[in-house]
Amino acid sequence: MLSKNKINFSLIHAHFLDNGFVGAHLKELYEKPLVVTDHGSDVYYWPFKDNWCNALARFVIAEANQIITVSKFNAEKLLSLGVPSNKLHVIPNGYDGRIFKPIPAVRAREKLGLPLNKKILLSIGNLVDKNTFFT
């Protein structure tokens, strides 16, 4: 499709290590650099699932020109998988502080219909063991 439509592009950007396998194939096919972004679950479990997944993860790591991850924790996992530090970059997920601003807790609870006199626990993240949702 890319060749047929004569689409010009500078690089291939694959999200998640397992998708990096397709990215590595496209890198070879189109002779373009490959950037892989890890978002978390693909580093915590997938490479350690079995020998095949581990070999595939190491192949993607070797083929990627650069690897982006969203946290220092993820970066440590990637380093343990053999990612050279010179091609690993931590770029945290962000937000626009001009749009999202804190509001008083009472107002937030009223707006969301939450009780004012009870403790509320909020956690944002993947349901994975490292986040201790299951303890």
mmCIF file with all atom_site columns, C-alpha atoms in Angstrom, residues 36-44 67-79 88-94:
data_model
loop_
_atom_site.group_PDB
_atom_site.id
_atom_site.type_symbol
_atom_site.label_atom_id
_atom_site.label_alt_id
_atom_site.label_comp_id
_atom_site.label_asym_id
_atom_site.label_entity_id
_atom_site.label_seq_id
_atom_site.pdbx_PDB_ins_code
_atom_site.Cartn_x
_atom_site.Cartn_y
_atom_site.Cartn_z
_atom_site.occupancy
_atom_site.B_iso_or_equiv
_atom_site.pdbx_formal_charge
_atom_site.auth_seq_id
_atom_site.auth_comp_id
_atom_site.auth_asym_id
_atom_site.auth_atom_id
_atom_site.pdbx_PDB_model_num
ATOM 1  C CA . VAL A 1 36 ? 9.765  1.363  19.271 1.00 0.00 ? 36 VAL A CA 1
ATOM 2  C CA . THR A 1 37 ? 7.788  2.829  22.174 1.00 0.00 ? 37 THR A CA 1
ATOM 3  C CA . ASP A 1 38 ? 7.225  0.619  25.209 1.00 0.00 ? 38 ASP A CA 1
ATOM 4  C CA . HIS A 1 39 ? 4.177  1.440  27.308 1.00 0.00 ? 39 HIS A CA 1
ATOM 5  C CA . GLY A 1 40 ? 4.632  -1.023 30.176 1.00 0.00 ? 40 GLY A CA 1
ATOM 6  C CA . SER A 1 41 ? 2.843  -4.358 29.964 1.00 0.00 ? 41 SER A CA 1
ATOM 7  C CA . ASP A 1 42 ? 4.933  -5.317 26.967 1.00 0.00 ? 42 ASP A CA 1
ATOM 8  C CA . VAL A 1 43 ? 8.035  -5.093 29.158 1.00 0.00 ? 43 VAL A CA 1
ATOM 9  C CA . TYR A 1 44 ? 6.710  -6.555 32.437 1.00 0.00 ? 44 TYR A CA 1
ATOM 10 C CA . ILE A 1 67 ? 13.549 2.802  22.010 1.00 0.00 ? 67 ILE A CA 1
ATOM 11 C CA . ILE A 1 68 ? 11.270 5.140  23.945 1.00 0.00 ? 68 ILE A CA 1
ATOM 12 C CA . THR A 1 69 ? 9.712  4.227  27.273 1.00 0.00 ? 69 THR A CA 1
ATOM 13 C CA . VAL A 1 70 ? 7.342  6.111  29.561 1.00 0.00 ? 70 VAL A CA 1
ATOM 14 C CA . SER A 1 71 ? 9.071  5.637  32.932 1.00 0.00 ? 71 SER A CA 1
ATOM 15 C CA . LYS A 1 72 ? 12.396 5.037  34.661 1.00 0.00 ? 72 LYS A CA 1
ATOM 16 C CA . PHE A 1 73 ? 10.990 1.753  35.996 1.00 0.00 ? 73 PHE A CA 1
ATOM 17 C CA . ASN A 1 74 ? 10.324 0.562  32.450 1.00 0.00 ? 74 ASN A CA 1
ATOM 18 C CA . ALA A 1 75 ? 13.788 1.745  31.410 1.00 0.00 ? 75 ALA A CA 1
ATOM 19 C CA . GLU A 1 76 ? 15.370 -0.519 34.053 1.00 0.00 ? 76 GLU A CA 1
ATOM 20 C CA . LYS A 1 77 ? 13.384 -3.486 32.707 1.00 0.00 ? 77 LYS A CA 1
ATOM 21 C CA . LEU A 1 78 ? 14.491 -2.688 29.164 1.00 0.00 ? 78 LEU A CA 1
ATOM 22 C CA . LEU A 1 79 ? 18.125 -2.384 30.232 1.00 0.00 ? 79 LEU A CA 1
ATOM 23 C CA . LEU A 1 88 ? 16.940 4.193  25.315 1.00 0.00 ? 88 LEU A CA 1
ATOM 24 C CA . HIS A 1 89 ? 14.971 7.375  26.033 1.00 0.00 ? 89 HIS A CA 1
ATOM 25 C CA . VAL A 1 90 ? 12.496 8.035  28.857 1.00 0.00 ? 90 VAL A CA 1
ATOM 26 C CA . ILE A 1 91 ? 9.651  10.323 27.803 1.00 0.00 ? 91 ILE A CA 1
ATOM 27 C CA . PRO A 1 92 ? 6.924  10.300 30.486 1.00 0.00 ? 92 PRO A CA 1
ATOM 28 C CA . ASN A 1 93 ? 3.289  10.541 29.518 1.00 0.00 ? 93 ASN A CA 1
ATOM 29 C CA . GLY A 1 94 ? 2.194  14.104 30.080 1.00 0.00 ? 94 GLY A CA 1
#
